[in-house]
C-alpha cells in the first residue's frame, strides 16, 4: 500500500537519536507532528515518528522527553532538510509540541495549523498535573500515566490491540478515566469507525508491540517538568500565523476553561496572529482521520496564503514532506 502511495521511508540523525520519517512528493515542506497513540501513519505518510514512537529511537529515561528534547528533535530535523523554516501541522501531543516549537523557535515556522489541543498559557500558580488531579481525581488517565511502569503493566495485561482500539475509537467529550481497580475493560466488543480499518489497527499494533508504550507515556510524565522549564516564557506570545481546528466532541476541548478560552477571544491575546478557529460539529479527537478530506482542505487553503507556489487540492500531501 505504501509503495502505491509513493511514500519514501528513511532514518535521520537528529539531536542524538535516529528518527524515522516518511516523505512524499516535492515542493514546500509541511512538517506534520502526531500525538498519542498515533504514529507517522496517522497522517498517511507525511510525518515523522516522534522520539519514543514507532521506528524512531526511544531513550529509556523519562527525563529524555521534555519539551526541549522534542522541540530540539524537530529543529534538528528541519535543519537536516536544509530548510530555514517550514509549515507545521500538529495534533494532540503533536499540537502541544508545535505550540512549544513556535514559542521557542518562531524563526523556524512559516505558519501553523494545530488540531485538537488549544494553546495553554503557563499558569505560574499551579502545576498542570496537580490542576488536573484537583479537577478529575486519581482515575484521570493523565494521572495514571505519571508513575513509570504503572500504565505499561496495565496495557500489557489488556493487550496492545485492545488498548489501541480503546484509544483510537474513543468518541466522547467526557474525560477519559481509567480506574486503578478495574483498568481497561476487556469484555466489551469494539466496533471500528469507517475511518479506521483492521489494517490500520494491525499496523499500529505491530509497531507498539515492538516499541512498547513507555515512550508515549513519558511525554505525559513531563507535564510538570515542562511547566518548570518554561518559567522564562510565562506570559510569552506565540507569534506565527495560526489556524486552530477542533471537533466539538473532542475531550481536549471540554477540559474546564478551554472552550471559553478559545471562544471568548482570550486565546487571541496569547496567539496574536491567530487567524481562524474552526469547530467541527460531531467530530471527536482524531479529527484528521475522521474528517480527512475536510481537514486537508482546511490545511491547504490556509497554508496557500503564505506560499507563492499554489498547492492543488488534489495533491494533498504531494507537496509535503515528513
mmCIF file of N, CA, C and O in Angstrom, residues 196-256:
data_model
loop_
_atom_site.group_PDB
_atom_site.id
_atom_site.type_symbol
_atom_site.label_atom_id
_atom_site.label_comp_id
_atom_site.label_asym_id
_atom_site.label_seq_id
_atom_site.Cartn_x
_atom_site.Cartn_y
_atom_site.Cartn_z
ATOM 1 N N UNK A 196 -11.301 3.984 10.350
ATOM 2 C CA UNK A 196 -10.243 3.187 10.983
ATOM 3 C C UNK A 196 -10.450 1.722 10.618
ATOM 4 O O UNK A 196 -11.461 1.120 10.977
ATOM 5 N N UNK A 197 -9.497 1.155 9.888
ATOM 6 C CA UNK A 197 -9.650 -0.211 9.390
ATOM 7 C C UNK A 197 -8.881 -1.210 10.257
ATOM 8 O O UNK A 197 -8.011 -0.836 11.056
ATOM 9 N N UNK A 198 -9.181 -2.465 10.066
ATOM 10 C CA UNK A 198 -8.426 -3.521 10.752
ATOM 11 C C UNK A 198 -6.957 -3.485 10.319
ATOM 12 O O UNK A 198 -6.064 -3.788 11.106
ATOM 13 N N UNK A 199 -6.713 -3.109 9.066
ATOM 14 C CA UNK A 199 -5.333 -2.972 8.583
ATOM 15 C C UNK A 199 -4.600 -1.888 9.362
ATOM 16 O O UNK A 199 -3.429 -2.045 9.726
ATOM 17 N N UNK A 200 -5.292 -0.781 9.633
ATOM 18 C CA UNK A 200 -4.697 0.282 10.432
ATOM 19 C C UNK A 200 -4.331 -0.229 11.827
ATOM 20 O O UNK A 200 -3.224 0.024 12.330
ATOM 21 N N UNK A 201 -5.263 -0.938 12.451
ATOM 22 C CA UNK A 201 -5.031 -1.468 13.800
ATOM 23 C C UNK A 201 -3.852 -2.433 13.794
ATOM 24 O O UNK A 201 -3.009 -2.420 14.710
ATOM 25 N N UNK A 202 -3.760 -3.267 12.777
ATOM 26 C CA UNK A 202 -2.643 -4.212 12.699
ATOM 27 C C UNK A 202 -1.317 -3.475 12.598
ATOM 28 O O UNK A 202 -0.313 -3.884 13.211
ATOM 29 N N UNK A 203 -1.292 -2.378 11.824
ATOM 30 C CA UNK A 203 -0.042 -1.621 11.694
ATOM 31 C C UNK A 203 0.351 -1.012 13.042
ATOM 32 O O UNK A 203 1.495 -1.158 13.484
ATOM 33 N N UNK A 204 -0.585 -0.320 13.675
ATOM 34 C CA UNK A 204 -0.300 0.277 14.983
ATOM 35 C C UNK A 204 0.160 -0.791 15.975
ATOM 36 O O UNK A 204 1.134 -0.602 16.717
ATOM 37 N N UNK A 205 -0.548 -1.903 16.000
ATOM 38 C CA UNK A 205 -0.222 -2.969 16.950
ATOM 39 C C UNK A 205 1.180 -3.499 16.720
ATOM 40 O O UNK A 205 1.949 -3.718 17.669
ATOM 41 N N UNK A 206 1.555 -3.697 15.459
ATOM 42 C CA UNK A 206 2.890 -4.225 15.161
ATOM 43 C C UNK A 206 3.982 -3.293 15.654
ATOM 44 O O UNK A 206 5.024 -3.742 16.144
ATOM 45 N N UNK A 207 3.748 -1.987 15.555
ATOM 46 C CA UNK A 207 4.755 -1.022 15.986
ATOM 47 C C UNK A 207 4.818 -0.919 17.511
ATOM 48 O O UNK A 207 5.897 -0.827 18.093
ATOM 49 N N UNK A 208 3.657 -0.924 18.163
ATOM 50 C CA UNK A 208 3.663 -0.806 19.626
ATOM 51 C C UNK A 208 4.124 -2.098 20.299
ATOM 52 O O UNK A 208 4.675 -2.064 21.400
ATOM 53 N N UNK A 209 3.905 -3.231 19.656
ATOM 54 C CA UNK A 209 4.443 -4.474 20.217
ATOM 55 C C UNK A 209 5.963 -4.496 20.139
ATOM 56 O O UNK A 209 6.630 -5.154 20.936
ATOM 57 N N UNK A 210 6.503 -3.721 19.210
ATOM 58 C CA UNK A 210 7.957 -3.609 19.078
ATOM 59 C C UNK A 210 8.524 -2.567 20.044
ATOM 60 O O UNK A 210 9.503 -2.829 20.758
ATOM 61 N N UNK A 211 7.917 -1.394 20.097
ATOM 62 C CA UNK A 211 8.498 -0.289 20.861
ATOM 63 C C UNK A 211 7.920 -0.152 22.270
ATOM 64 O O UNK A 211 8.547 0.441 23.150
ATOM 65 N N UNK A 212 6.712 -0.689 22.506
ATOM 66 C CA UNK A 212 6.056 -0.511 23.785
ATOM 67 C C UNK A 212 5.435 0.878 23.907
ATOM 68 O O UNK A 212 5.527 1.706 23.003
ATOM 69 N N UNK A 213 4.821 1.142 25.052
ATOM 70 C CA UNK A 213 4.121 2.402 25.284
ATOM 71 C C UNK A 213 4.910 3.380 26.151
ATOM 72 O O UNK A 213 4.450 4.502 26.382
ATOM 73 N N UNK A 214 6.082 2.971 26.628
ATOM 74 C CA UNK A 214 6.810 3.819 27.563
ATOM 75 C C UNK A 214 7.168 5.171 26.961
ATOM 76 O O UNK A 214 7.039 6.215 27.619
ATOM 77 N N UNK A 215 7.622 5.195 25.712
ATOM 78 C CA UNK A 215 7.994 6.458 25.079
ATOM 79 C C UNK A 215 6.833 7.435 25.061
ATOM 80 O O UNK A 215 6.979 8.604 25.449
ATOM 81 N N UNK A 216 5.665 6.966 24.640
ATOM 82 C CA UNK A 216 4.487 7.834 24.602
ATOM 83 C C UNK A 216 4.065 8.288 25.987
ATOM 84 O O UNK A 216 3.695 9.457 26.185
ATOM 85 N N UNK A 217 4.125 7.381 26.966
ATOM 86 C CA UNK A 217 3.756 7.743 28.336
ATOM 87 C C UNK A 217 4.712 8.776 28.920
ATOM 88 O O UNK A 217 4.314 9.606 29.747
ATOM 89 N N UNK A 218 5.975 8.730 28.505
ATOM 90 C CA UNK A 218 6.966 9.653 29.061
ATOM 91 C C UNK A 218 6.680 11.113 28.725
ATOM 92 O O UNK A 218 7.123 12.016 29.447
ATOM 93 N N UNK A 219 5.962 11.367 27.644
ATOM 94 C CA UNK A 219 5.553 12.738 27.340
ATOM 95 C C UNK A 219 4.668 13.263 28.465
ATOM 96 O O UNK A 219 4.838 14.397 28.927
ATOM 97 N N UNK A 220 3.723 12.452 28.907
ATOM 98 C CA UNK A 220 2.813 12.850 29.981
ATOM 99 C C UNK A 220 3.562 13.025 31.301
ATOM 100 O O UNK A 220 3.177 13.850 32.132
ATOM 101 N N UNK A 221 4.599 12.223 31.495
ATOM 102 C CA UNK A 221 5.368 12.294 32.740
ATOM 103 C C UNK A 221 6.208 13.559 32.843
ATOM 104 O O UNK A 221 6.829 13.802 33.884
ATOM 105 N N UNK A 222 6.222 14.352 31.791
ATOM 106 C CA UNK A 222 6.978 15.597 31.805
ATOM 107 C C UNK A 222 6.091 16.837 31.821
ATOM 108 O O UNK A 222 6.594 17.949 31.661
ATOM 109 N N UNK A 223 4.803 16.661 32.026
ATOM 110 C CA UNK A 223 3.908 17.823 32.095
ATOM 111 C C UNK A 223 4.397 18.831 33.143
ATOM 112 O O UNK A 223 4.554 20.023 32.859
ATOM 113 N N UNK A 224 4.642 18.344 34.346
ATOM 114 C CA UNK A 224 5.092 19.250 35.408
ATOM 115 C C UNK A 224 6.512 19.740 35.179
ATOM 116 O O UNK A 224 6.837 20.886 35.479
ATOM 117 N N UNK A 225 7.367 18.873 34.642
ATOM 118 C CA UNK A 225 8.743 19.276 34.342
ATOM 119 C C UNK A 225 8.749 20.378 33.290
ATOM 120 O O UNK A 225 9.482 21.379 33.418
ATOM 121 N N UNK A 226 7.927 20.219 32.251
ATOM 122 C CA UNK A 226 7.837 21.256 31.211
ATOM 123 C C UNK A 226 7.353 22.580 31.802
ATOM 124 O O UNK A 226 7.804 23.653 31.401
ATOM 125 N N UNK A 227 6.429 22.494 32.748
ATOM 126 C CA UNK A 227 5.934 23.690 33.424
ATOM 127 C C UNK A 227 7.084 24.409 34.141
ATOM 128 O O UNK A 227 7.199 25.638 34.086
ATOM 129 N N UNK A 228 7.959 23.634 34.779
ATOM 130 C CA UNK A 228 9.100 24.229 35.469
ATOM 131 C C UNK A 228 10.097 24.820 34.478
ATOM 132 O O UNK A 228 10.605 25.938 34.670
ATOM 133 N N UNK A 229 10.373 24.093 33.400
ATOM 134 C CA UNK A 229 11.380 24.526 32.431
ATOM 135 C C UNK A 229 10.953 25.776 31.675
ATOM 136 O O UNK A 229 11.806 26.564 31.236
ATOM 137 N N UNK A 230 9.657 25.954 31.512
ATOM 138 C CA UNK A 230 9.179 27.071 30.688
ATOM 139 C C UNK A 230 8.828 28.315 31.500
ATOM 140 O O UNK A 230 8.195 29.238 30.981
ATOM 141 N N UNK A 231 9.283 28.368 32.736
ATOM 142 C CA UNK A 231 9.048 29.564 33.552
ATOM 143 C C UNK A 231 9.498 30.853 32.854
ATOM 144 O O UNK A 231 8.814 31.881 32.956
ATOM 145 N N UNK A 232 10.634 30.851 32.113
ATOM 146 C CA UNK A 232 11.039 32.086 31.429
ATOM 147 C C UNK A 232 10.054 32.549 30.355
ATOM 148 O O UNK A 232 10.104 33.712 29.943
ATOM 149 N N UNK A 233 9.156 31.651 29.909
ATOM 150 C CA UNK A 233 8.203 32.015 28.867
ATOM 151 C C UNK A 233 6.824 32.371 29.441
ATOM 152 O O UNK A 233 5.867 32.500 28.689
ATOM 153 N N UNK A 234 6.716 32.533 30.727
ATOM 154 C CA UNK A 234 5.443 32.954 31.321
ATOM 155 C C UNK A 234 5.006 34.281 30.699
ATOM 156 O O UNK A 234 5.750 35.260 30.703
ATOM 157 N N UNK A 235 3.811 34.286 30.138
ATOM 158 C CA UNK A 235 3.296 35.489 29.505
ATOM 159 C C UNK A 235 3.757 35.716 28.081
ATOM 160 O O UNK A 235 3.314 36.669 27.426
ATOM 161 N N UNK A 236 4.623 34.847 27.559
ATOM 162 C CA UNK A 236 5.107 34.999 26.183
ATOM 163 C C UNK A 236 4.005 34.648 25.192
ATOM 164 O O UNK A 236 3.118 33.833 25.481
ATOM 165 N N UNK A 237 4.061 35.263 24.021
ATOM 166 C CA UNK A 237 3.059 35.035 22.982
ATOM 167 C C UNK A 237 3.611 34.154 21.864
ATOM 168 O O UNK A 237 4.823 34.132 21.615
ATOM 169 N N UNK A 238 2.710 33.420 21.207
ATOM 170 C CA UNK A 238 3.058 32.655 20.006
ATOM 171 C C UNK A 238 2.901 33.585 18.815
ATOM 172 O O UNK A 238 1.774 33.962 18.463
ATOM 173 N N UNK A 239 4.005 33.947 18.190
ATOM 174 C CA UNK A 239 3.962 34.982 17.157
ATOM 175 C C UNK A 239 4.263 34.417 15.768
ATOM 176 O O UNK A 239 5.205 34.821 15.088
ATOM 177 N N UNK A 240 3.446 33.447 15.368
ATOM 178 C CA UNK A 240 3.443 32.960 13.988
ATOM 179 C C UNK A 240 1.978 32.901 13.549
ATOM 180 O O UNK A 240 1.076 32.809 14.387
ATOM 181 N N UNK A 241 1.696 32.941 12.250
ATOM 182 C CA UNK A 241 0.309 32.801 11.783
ATOM 183 C C UNK A 241 -0.249 31.426 12.147
ATOM 184 O O UNK A 241 0.415 30.405 11.940
ATOM 185 N N UNK A 242 -1.470 31.404 12.694
ATOM 186 C CA UNK A 242 -2.036 30.159 13.231
ATOM 187 C C UNK A 242 -3.486 29.984 12.802
ATOM 188 O O UNK A 242 -4.260 30.949 12.756
ATOM 189 N N UNK A 243 -3.827 28.731 12.523
ATOM 190 C CA UNK A 243 -5.223 28.312 12.378
ATOM 191 C C UNK A 243 -5.435 27.161 13.353
ATOM 192 O O UNK A 243 -4.613 26.242 13.432
ATOM 193 N N UNK A 244 -6.530 27.201 14.095
ATOM 194 C CA UNK A 244 -6.823 26.153 15.074
ATOM 195 C C UNK A 244 -8.128 25.472 14.705
ATOM 196 O O UNK A 244 -9.133 26.132 14.442
ATOM 197 N N UNK A 245 -8.099 24.127 14.686
ATOM 198 C CA UNK A 245 -9.267 23.339 14.322
ATOM 199 C C UNK A 245 -9.517 22.296 15.402
ATOM 200 O O UNK A 245 -8.593 21.600 15.834
ATOM 201 N N UNK A 246 -10.774 22.166 15.824
ATOM 202 C CA UNK A 246 -11.107 21.209 16.870
ATOM 203 C C UNK A 246 -12.505 20.664 16.621
ATOM 204 O O UNK A 246 -13.353 21.334 16.020
ATOM 205 N N UNK A 247 -12.742 19.427 17.050
ATOM 206 C CA UNK A 247 -14.081 18.852 16.998
ATOM 207 C C UNK A 247 -14.841 19.163 18.272
ATOM 208 O O UNK A 247 -14.261 19.181 19.363
ATOM 209 N N UNK A 248 -16.134 19.394 18.157
ATOM 210 C CA UNK A 248 -16.896 19.761 19.349
ATOM 211 C C UNK A 248 -17.128 18.584 20.293
ATOM 212 O O UNK A 248 -17.633 18.753 21.404
ATOM 213 N N UNK A 249 -16.742 17.370 19.870
ATOM 214 C CA UNK A 249 -16.815 16.200 20.733
ATOM 215 C C UNK A 249 -15.437 15.770 21.240
ATOM 216 O O UNK A 249 -15.291 14.696 21.812
ATOM 217 N N UNK A 250 -14.446 16.611 21.060
ATOM 218 C CA UNK A 250 -13.078 16.310 21.487
ATOM 219 C C UNK A 250 -12.955 16.529 22.991
ATOM 220 O O UNK A 250 -13.286 17.596 23.507
ATOM 221 N N UNK A 251 -12.453 15.529 23.706
ATOM 222 C CA UNK A 251 -12.317 15.654 25.160
ATOM 223 C C UNK A 251 -11.367 16.788 25.543
ATOM 224 O O UNK A 251 -11.537 17.420 26.598
ATOM 225 N N UNK A 252 -10.381 17.098 24.685
ATOM 226 C CA UNK A 252 -9.453 18.190 24.988
ATOM 227 C C UNK A 252 -10.155 19.539 24.987
ATOM 228 O O UNK A 252 -9.770 20.451 25.730
ATOM 229 N N UNK A 253 -11.188 19.664 24.174
ATOM 230 C CA UNK A 253 -11.947 20.902 24.056
ATOM 231 C C UNK A 253 -12.862 21.114 25.257
ATOM 232 O O UNK A 253 -13.342 22.221 25.499
ATOM 233 N N UNK A 254 -13.114 20.026 26.008
ATOM 234 C CA UNK A 254 -14.049 20.083 27.123
ATOM 235 C C UNK A 254 -13.349 20.073 28.480
ATOM 236 O O UNK A 254 -14.028 19.954 29.516
ATOM 237 N N UNK A 255 -12.023 20.196 28.494
ATOM 238 C CA UNK A 255 -11.341 20.434 29.760
ATOM 239 C C UNK A 255 -11.832 21.777 30.295
ATOM 240 O O UNK A 255 -11.924 22.742 29.529
ATOM 241 N N UNK A 256 -12.184 21.855 31.563
ATOM 242 C CA UNK A 256 -12.751 23.102 32.099
ATOM 243 C C UNK A 256 -11.930 24.336 31.731
ATOM 244 O O UNK A 256 -10.723 24.385 31.950
#
